[in-house]
XYZ file of C-alpha atoms in Angstrom:
556
model
C -3.262 28.927 -16.558
C -1.913 31.370 -19.192
C -3.636 34.227 -17.398
C -1.960 33.194 -14.133
C 1.447 32.985 -15.752
C 1.032 36.434 -17.257
C 0.074 37.871 -13.877
C 3.068 36.173 -12.252
C 5.404 37.525 -14.911
C 4.127 41.093 -14.621
C 4.111 41.204 -10.839
C 7.434 39.404 -10.691
C 8.997 42.059 -12.896
C 7.640 44.773 -10.626
C 8.953 42.966 -7.583
C 12.329 42.506 -9.244
C 12.588 46.214 -9.910
C 11.684 47.023 -6.320
C 14.138 44.431 -5.052
C 16.836 46.031 -7.164
C 16.144 49.341 -5.445
C 16.261 47.691 -2.032
C 19.480 45.936 -2.913
C 21.032 49.224 -3.969
C 20.177 50.747 -0.590
C 21.859 47.781 1.114
C 24.946 48.080 -1.044
C 24.404 44.790 -2.889
C 24.012 44.060 -6.585
C 20.576 44.688 -8.183
C 18.238 41.735 -7.816
C 17.958 41.143 -11.543
C 21.694 40.638 -11.915
C 23.725 37.573 -11.091
C 25.764 38.895 -8.198
C 28.248 37.191 -5.883
C 26.448 35.411 -3.068
C 29.468 36.030 -0.859
C 28.419 39.684 -0.644
C 24.944 38.738 0.533
C 26.485 36.394 3.079
C 28.712 39.165 4.448
C 25.615 41.349 4.682
C 23.811 38.620 6.621
C 26.733 38.151 9.003
C 26.609 41.852 9.870
C 23.039 41.504 11.201
C 22.162 37.772 11.377
C 19.102 37.961 13.604
C 17.299 40.769 11.736
C 18.297 40.412 8.082
C 15.290 41.449 5.963
C 15.376 38.497 3.543
C 17.335 35.661 5.185
C 16.199 34.085 8.472
C 18.546 33.024 11.221
C 18.280 29.209 11.346
C 21.657 28.444 12.900
C 19.983 26.751 15.859
C 17.487 24.615 13.940
C 17.362 20.958 14.893
C 17.898 18.787 17.957
C 19.244 20.769 20.908
C 20.008 23.816 18.847
C 21.570 21.942 15.929
C 23.789 19.574 17.931
C 25.777 17.554 15.390
C 26.000 14.348 17.420
C 22.845 12.566 18.495
C 22.898 10.922 21.945
C 23.474 7.197 22.420
C 21.270 6.017 25.267
C 22.321 2.695 26.838
C 20.503 -0.436 25.679
C 17.637 -1.168 28.043
C 15.560 -3.765 26.185
C 15.617 -6.165 23.238
C 12.208 -6.586 21.575
C 12.797 -10.317 21.151
C 12.686 -10.765 24.916
C 9.182 -9.296 24.819
C 8.039 -11.757 22.175
C 8.883 -10.082 18.847
C 9.915 -12.510 16.109
C 12.379 -11.359 13.416
C 10.981 -13.772 10.782
C 7.708 -11.955 10.087
C 5.636 -14.895 11.330
C 3.593 -13.004 13.918
C 2.489 -9.488 14.802
C 5.424 -7.873 16.634
C 3.726 -4.540 17.380
C 2.460 -5.515 20.865
C 5.892 -6.809 21.875
C 7.690 -3.706 20.565
C 5.230 -1.453 22.376
C 5.603 -3.428 25.625
C 9.364 -2.952 25.415
C 8.985 0.772 24.764
C 6.515 1.113 27.642
C 8.761 -0.738 30.079
C 11.817 1.345 29.161
C 9.829 4.583 29.253
C 8.460 3.869 32.701
C 12.022 3.246 33.954
C 13.147 6.675 32.762
C 14.415 5.918 29.258
C 17.003 4.015 27.282
C 17.361 2.226 23.960
C 14.991 -0.459 22.738
C 16.890 -2.540 20.178
C 15.287 -4.275 17.215
C 17.888 -6.766 15.919
C 18.268 -7.609 12.248
C 15.282 -9.246 10.570
C 11.794 -8.523 9.307
C 9.128 -7.933 11.909
C 5.475 -7.911 10.946
C 3.578 -5.101 12.644
C -0.226 -5.045 12.477
C -0.552 -2.011 14.756
C 0.932 1.395 15.561
C 4.384 1.645 17.149
C 4.176 4.410 19.753
C 6.849 6.332 21.622
C 5.155 8.442 24.294
C 7.942 8.779 26.868
C 11.029 10.956 27.149
C 14.512 9.624 26.348
C 13.359 6.426 24.633
C 15.086 5.394 21.419
C 13.798 2.677 19.101
C 16.944 1.451 17.354
C 17.240 -1.108 14.599
C 20.445 -2.552 13.219
C 20.355 -0.167 10.247
C 17.784 0.677 7.603
C 19.237 -2.058 5.392
C 19.055 -4.727 8.120
C 15.978 -4.160 10.303
C 12.549 -3.964 8.647
C 9.145 -3.408 10.174
C 6.570 -4.652 7.691
C 3.300 -2.775 8.330
C 0.103 -4.428 7.188
C -2.695 -2.061 8.242
C -3.561 1.621 7.945
C -4.634 4.233 10.484
C -8.260 4.170 9.329
C -8.376 0.469 10.223
C -6.458 0.917 13.462
C -8.085 4.067 14.868
C -11.002 4.937 12.593
C -11.920 7.494 9.943
C -10.485 10.953 10.626
C -12.466 13.786 9.115
C -11.239 17.330 8.748
C -12.089 19.950 11.359
C -12.515 22.339 8.423
C -15.389 20.330 6.991
C -15.922 18.407 3.780
C -15.198 14.758 3.059
C -11.408 14.874 3.397
C -9.411 12.383 5.423
C -7.076 13.991 7.956
C -4.878 10.923 7.655
C -3.793 12.702 4.471
C -1.576 14.883 6.647
C -1.614 13.472 10.199
C -0.556 10.409 12.165
C 2.071 7.754 11.655
C 2.459 3.994 11.892
C 5.470 4.958 14.003
C 4.115 7.797 16.132
C 6.214 9.865 18.568
C 3.737 11.770 20.721
C 3.255 12.285 24.478
C 1.212 9.403 25.818
C -1.537 11.555 27.352
C -1.719 13.756 24.238
C -1.970 10.700 21.979
C -4.739 9.156 24.045
C -6.842 12.311 24.108
C -6.229 12.898 20.394
C -7.246 9.402 19.298
C -10.221 9.373 21.685
C -11.492 12.544 20.005
C -10.978 10.996 16.563
C -12.930 7.889 17.544
C -15.704 10.140 18.878
C -15.608 12.103 15.599
C -14.960 15.297 17.552
C -12.209 16.337 15.184
C -9.445 17.786 17.392
C -6.914 20.564 17.140
C -3.566 18.832 16.729
C -1.236 21.377 18.216
C 0.607 22.560 21.286
C -2.280 23.262 23.686
C -4.433 20.138 23.407
C -7.552 19.240 21.458
C -8.807 22.825 21.802
C -6.966 26.070 21.100
C -7.843 27.582 24.497
C -6.351 24.842 26.704
C -3.589 27.040 28.118
C -3.055 29.592 30.845
C -0.968 32.758 30.819
C 2.290 32.672 32.745
C 3.220 36.294 32.097
C 2.729 38.994 29.504
C 5.330 40.942 27.514
C 4.742 44.436 28.791
C 7.101 46.435 26.576
C 7.782 46.097 22.836
C 10.458 43.667 21.720
C 11.942 43.149 18.265
C 12.484 40.162 16.057
C 15.975 38.913 16.858
C 15.939 39.867 20.545
C 17.105 37.114 22.906
C 15.986 38.885 26.078
C 12.341 39.868 26.477
C 10.733 42.246 29.022
C 7.836 40.768 30.992
C 5.227 42.046 33.425
C 6.397 39.539 36.031
C 8.918 36.711 35.988
C 7.603 35.098 39.172
C 6.038 32.116 37.373
C 9.085 31.344 35.210
C 12.164 29.284 35.955
C 15.352 28.636 34.030
C 14.830 25.585 31.832
C 11.051 25.987 31.552
C 9.514 25.100 28.210
C 6.772 27.594 27.370
C 4.780 28.961 24.464
C 5.377 32.465 23.149
C 2.015 33.592 21.784
C 0.951 36.449 19.543
C -2.710 37.209 18.811
C -3.859 39.105 15.736
C -5.837 42.346 15.788
C -8.837 43.532 13.773
C -6.637 44.972 11.043
C -4.689 41.687 10.775
C -1.460 43.556 11.372
C 0.209 40.445 12.770
C -0.410 38.549 9.539
C 0.885 41.558 7.612
C 4.011 41.483 9.768
C 4.529 37.801 8.963
C 4.410 38.859 5.307
C 7.213 41.349 5.928
C 4.865 44.359 6.146
C 4.998 44.734 2.345
C 2.617 47.375 1.043
C 0.481 44.796 -0.757
C -0.286 42.978 2.491
C -2.436 45.882 3.686
C -4.893 45.309 0.853
C -4.873 41.517 0.983
C -8.306 39.991 1.870
C -7.249 38.451 5.196
C -10.755 38.333 6.666
C -12.020 35.671 4.238
C -9.024 33.391 4.827
C -10.804 31.510 7.588
C -8.447 28.529 7.680
C -5.447 30.837 8.036
C -7.030 32.879 10.815
C -7.823 29.637 12.671
C -4.033 29.138 13.013
C -3.774 32.319 15.079
C -2.591 32.958 17.789
C 0.877 32.225 16.494
C 2.497 29.804 18.938
C 6.265 29.393 19.168
C 7.599 26.992 21.794
C 10.774 28.189 23.470
C 12.916 27.403 26.487
C 13.826 29.906 29.199
C 17.597 30.068 29.687
C 17.783 32.899 32.248
C 15.357 34.788 34.490
C 16.019 38.257 35.893
C 13.176 38.916 38.325
C 14.453 42.277 39.533
C 14.613 43.718 36.023
C 11.557 41.699 34.922
C 13.010 40.043 31.876
C 13.748 36.570 30.549
C 16.310 35.235 28.101
C 15.363 32.605 25.496
C 17.213 29.755 23.812
C 16.649 31.309 20.390
C 16.008 34.864 19.189
C 12.425 36.081 18.899
C 10.886 34.960 15.576
C 8.726 38.098 15.197
C 8.272 41.489 16.786
C 6.297 41.553 20.041
C 3.987 44.550 19.744
C 1.375 45.493 22.380
C -1.455 45.232 19.813
C -0.789 41.477 19.556
C -1.034 40.789 23.299
C 2.355 39.000 23.483
C 2.588 36.524 26.318
C 4.193 33.361 27.583
C 1.770 30.514 28.251
C 1.623 26.877 29.214
C 1.614 24.068 26.655
C 1.084 20.329 26.647
C 3.990 18.379 28.081
C 5.987 17.381 24.986
C 8.030 14.245 24.351
C 11.734 15.162 24.598
C 14.958 13.308 23.902
C 13.401 10.370 22.044
C 14.254 8.977 18.649
C 13.868 6.336 15.942
C 17.009 4.937 14.299
C 18.239 2.314 11.865
C 14.917 0.965 10.567
C 13.021 0.512 7.325
C 9.256 0.814 7.683
C 7.977 -1.195 4.722
C 4.244 -0.763 4.237
C 2.181 -3.333 2.380
C 1.924 -2.013 -1.164
C -1.466 -0.624 -2.129
C -2.405 1.845 -4.883
C -2.016 5.500 -3.904
C -5.343 6.917 -2.714
C -7.257 9.651 -4.453
C -6.265 13.145 -3.374
C -7.165 13.946 0.263
C -8.649 10.479 0.841
C -5.547 8.776 2.259
C -6.311 5.821 4.510
C -3.233 6.395 6.641
C -0.479 4.138 5.421
C 1.801 6.764 6.926
C 5.422 6.615 7.994
C 6.908 8.377 11.023
C 5.016 11.191 12.789
C 6.531 13.482 15.406
C 3.746 15.326 17.195
C 4.165 17.606 20.199
C 7.766 16.381 20.081
C 10.675 18.623 21.069
C 14.381 17.810 20.786
C 13.630 14.431 19.211
C 15.142 12.804 16.132
C 14.889 10.265 13.342
C 18.142 8.884 11.894
C 18.827 6.321 9.152
C 15.192 5.510 8.522
C 13.533 4.573 5.231
C 9.775 4.474 4.682
C 8.506 2.506 1.694
C 5.101 2.515 -0.063
C 3.598 5.111 2.294
C 0.751 7.593 1.819
C 2.730 10.199 3.741
C 6.358 9.793 4.741
C 7.772 11.866 7.617
C 5.339 14.192 9.393
C 6.297 17.049 11.717
C 3.039 18.072 13.393
C 3.485 20.702 16.115
C 7.127 19.604 16.342
C 9.929 21.721 17.727
C 13.706 21.517 17.283
C 13.677 17.976 15.920
C 16.257 16.527 13.515
C 15.495 14.120 10.680
C 18.771 12.815 9.288
C 19.562 10.220 6.601
C 15.876 9.655 5.876
C 14.427 8.279 2.633
C 10.964 7.993 1.124
C 10.768 5.220 -1.504
C 8.375 2.874 -3.270
C 5.085 3.827 -4.887
C 4.216 7.520 -4.912
C 3.420 9.462 -1.741
C 1.035 12.356 -1.181
C 3.235 14.250 1.316
C 6.662 12.591 1.395
C 7.877 15.190 3.934
C 5.309 17.223 5.848
C 5.857 20.150 8.256
C 2.690 21.718 9.616
C 0.506 22.889 12.515
C 2.983 25.296 14.095
C 6.191 23.313 13.632
C 9.311 25.399 14.256
C 13.126 25.186 14.251
C 13.283 21.660 12.784
C 16.085 20.276 10.589
C 15.739 17.725 7.757
C 19.144 16.861 6.336
C 20.706 14.211 4.095
C 17.262 13.287 2.874
C 16.135 11.447 -0.255
C 12.827 11.386 -2.079
C 13.252 8.466 -4.479
C 11.482 8.241 -7.829
C 8.214 6.310 -7.626
C 8.428 2.656 -8.604
C 4.980 2.703 -10.255
C 3.111 5.424 -12.211
C 0.824 7.615 -10.097
C -2.875 6.764 -10.552
C -5.155 9.464 -11.976
C -6.606 11.795 -9.355
C -3.637 11.625 -6.961
C -1.241 14.399 -5.936
C 2.487 14.574 -5.300
C 3.891 17.468 -3.297
C 7.410 16.964 -1.931
C 8.960 18.777 1.030
C 5.959 20.512 2.558
C 5.650 23.391 4.997
C 2.442 25.142 6.071
C 0.345 26.400 8.977
C 2.497 29.351 10.208
C 5.455 26.987 10.594
C 8.725 28.893 10.788
C 12.539 28.633 10.935
C 12.641 25.089 9.562
C 15.514 23.846 7.353
C 15.829 21.264 4.567
C 19.502 20.625 3.830
C 21.600 18.343 1.607
C 18.728 16.616 -0.117
C 18.160 14.623 -3.303
C 14.660 14.801 -4.710
C 14.099 12.567 -7.710
C 10.532 13.892 -7.935
C 8.256 16.324 -6.105
C 8.720 20.013 -5.433
C 9.353 22.583 -2.710
C 5.757 22.469 -1.521
C 4.746 25.599 0.339
C 1.194 24.586 1.191
C -0.415 27.942 1.967
C -1.136 28.724 5.613
C 1.579 31.396 5.262
C 4.668 29.675 6.611
C 7.568 32.095 6.911
C 11.332 32.227 7.546
C 12.123 28.727 6.224
C 15.292 27.621 4.380
C 15.990 25.041 1.660
C 19.690 24.666 0.932
C 22.063 22.436 -1.062
C 19.341 20.360 -2.699
C 19.071 18.718 -6.117
C 15.517 18.350 -7.377
C 13.731 17.019 -10.433
C 10.874 19.485 -10.059
C 7.808 17.405 -10.974
C 5.334 18.058 -8.157
C 2.839 20.787 -7.367
C 2.180 22.836 -4.257
C -1.146 22.391 -2.491
C -3.276 24.276 -0.025
C -6.871 25.342 0.457
C -7.604 28.853 -0.819
C -8.948 29.792 2.639
C -5.497 29.016 4.072
C -4.186 32.291 2.627
C -0.774 33.139 1.192
C 1.792 30.652 -0.006
C 4.693 32.500 1.567
C 5.368 34.832 4.402
C 8.617 36.759 4.622
C 12.204 35.456 4.698
C 11.965 32.280 2.677
C 15.401 31.387 1.343
C 16.370 28.942 -1.412
C 20.172 28.673 -1.378
C 22.216 26.428 -3.690
C 19.481 24.516 -5.495
C 20.102 22.458 -8.637
C 16.929 21.960 -10.689
C 17.506 19.103 -13.143
C 14.472 19.740 -15.382
C 14.626 23.563 -15.489
C 11.101 24.047 -14.096
C 10.825 27.306 -12.171
C 7.687 26.663 -10.126
C 8.259 26.800 -6.360
C 12.014 27.122 -6.930
C 12.689 30.643 -8.169
C 10.605 32.600 -5.695
C 11.832 36.205 -6.045
C 8.643 37.075 -7.958
C 6.181 35.395 -5.552
C 7.546 35.512 -1.991
C 7.872 38.772 -0.008
C 11.290 39.702 1.401
C 12.711 36.395 0.156
C 16.103 35.300 -1.191
C 16.751 33.031 -4.169
C 20.484 32.393 -4.197
C 22.445 30.111 -6.493
C 19.716 28.137 -8.228
C 19.955 26.653 -11.706
C 18.658 28.589 -14.665
C 14.975 27.753 -14.880
C 11.973 28.607 -17.024
C 8.286 28.790 -16.425
C 6.141 25.870 -17.457
C 3.233 24.251 -15.688
C 3.282 27.067 -13.118
C 0.628 27.395 -10.417
C 2.483 29.591 -7.933
C 1.481 33.226 -8.399
C 2.039 36.244 -6.099
C -0.451 36.766 -3.304
C 0.585 40.372 -2.758
C 0.546 43.155 -5.322
C 3.282 45.730 -5.587
C 6.943 45.501 -4.568
C 7.978 42.308 -2.780
C 11.536 43.419 -1.876
C 12.908 39.984 -2.687
C 16.478 39.241 -3.701
C 18.106 37.021 -6.292
C 21.850 36.325 -6.445
C 24.113 33.990 -8.428
C 21.187 33.033 -10.644
C 22.077 30.111 -12.916
C 25.259 29.357 -10.982
C 24.680 27.063 -7.984
C 28.271 25.850 -8.368
C 29.533 29.348 -7.532
C 27.429 30.003 -4.450
C 29.250 30.887 -1.219
C 28.829 29.510 1.322
C 27.664 26.220 -0.170
C 25.229 25.402 2.608
C 23.415 28.260 4.329
C 22.418 26.310 7.416
C 25.898 24.924 8.079
C 27.429 28.347 7.609
C 24.981 29.901 10.056
C 25.600 27.176 12.603
C 29.324 27.874 12.388
C 28.714 31.518 13.340
C 27.820 30.624 16.929
């Protein structure tokens, strides 16, 4: 550990010096100095879609960051389908019958009146525009008695070994397209461990709609295509980028820092299995004469010919559905040994787009809120409580443009057993442009779980930094480019995963508490200059604007 800290210190100093040079070119204060964050914000505003260190996340969340969530009319009461609010019988079949009936009629709200409902099975939302709404997280409780291993079966890892994939997948409330869920669970039962993402159980279950035939830049809203004949306004599609033999796409995700050229990409087999990079997007305009399309968000990366940029099909996602006003209270069991979770999991959103969770608490779970191949979803007023969790908040498998705000990770009610792990707010697997905002973390950490996520923001958060990041070594770098930590109060002064100017390329650490290194495990993946920035160090109270996401949203 001492050797790792020394390496981090040395490389961090080099990166800091380089960042100071870069800052001087941009007309900002040197990175090593505590400079006014307002200047960095003005710099961002001058070029919001292509800033080198700060990503544009102003459209993260449900329908581009819409502040008000929809209120679908009430279409069913679970009691009329047989659910009892006194916990005397399994209510899961009745709740699922209500959801199914409303979904088949085109959507609406399924209400769960005050009370405690025992659920011995999985609650599934597989239809568009269906909301499961309790009377409030303090009034409606679903008491879950069984885990996903019991309900579906053991779930091994497609990467081998004896791990349980329930350690990072699936939920006892599971929002996932019905057909996708059925094929996924059928594969699990057959022990043909599936791909969990946007194209089905295999990576090649898609077809090309059109290719991008001229280069386009990160930040472009309009993209040139070979033909727009197969595209219509409103279409939901995948933007795909493949890597080349030199792994130049992965280097680009790392900000094209010099050290990325010498990084051993070829032996990072788990990372390379995440490629092609897949970014779901919606077509907002089609110009067939000029052969170009306009997107609902700016391009997340350059589109270079070497990466065979294209628009493709994807599985039909769930859209417009939500879970509100509920506590999911799981029967209390000891936390499992690391990577052997049985699947006492909370709420999972998988292949979900423009969906939400609001005013929901999960208690005594293995894993709390899971975004698995999720797009533009909002988690608001969500809490993880009870005995310790492995992944309280998880964002993985190509999840993009999601928003988690007003969230709480409560201190564990019992000591963690030996051999368990606590992470915190997790992001991995090439996930990008996600935001965690206005949070209180009484334990855990900012868990960047390898798999080179990039362009993610954590802002206006208070954290007692007690957790550790995770990630298989074959999953590659901890950070890609444009990670931003903005207005972060660290109550125990631990630097790990908080102050990232010495470990993350082209990153920004702005307005965090003064911290020091102890118990560090995060070390730089790339040698040489990282071109990262640090501003208002030690002064979160002075940062301007206070919340980076809200300020970006106001720019529109």
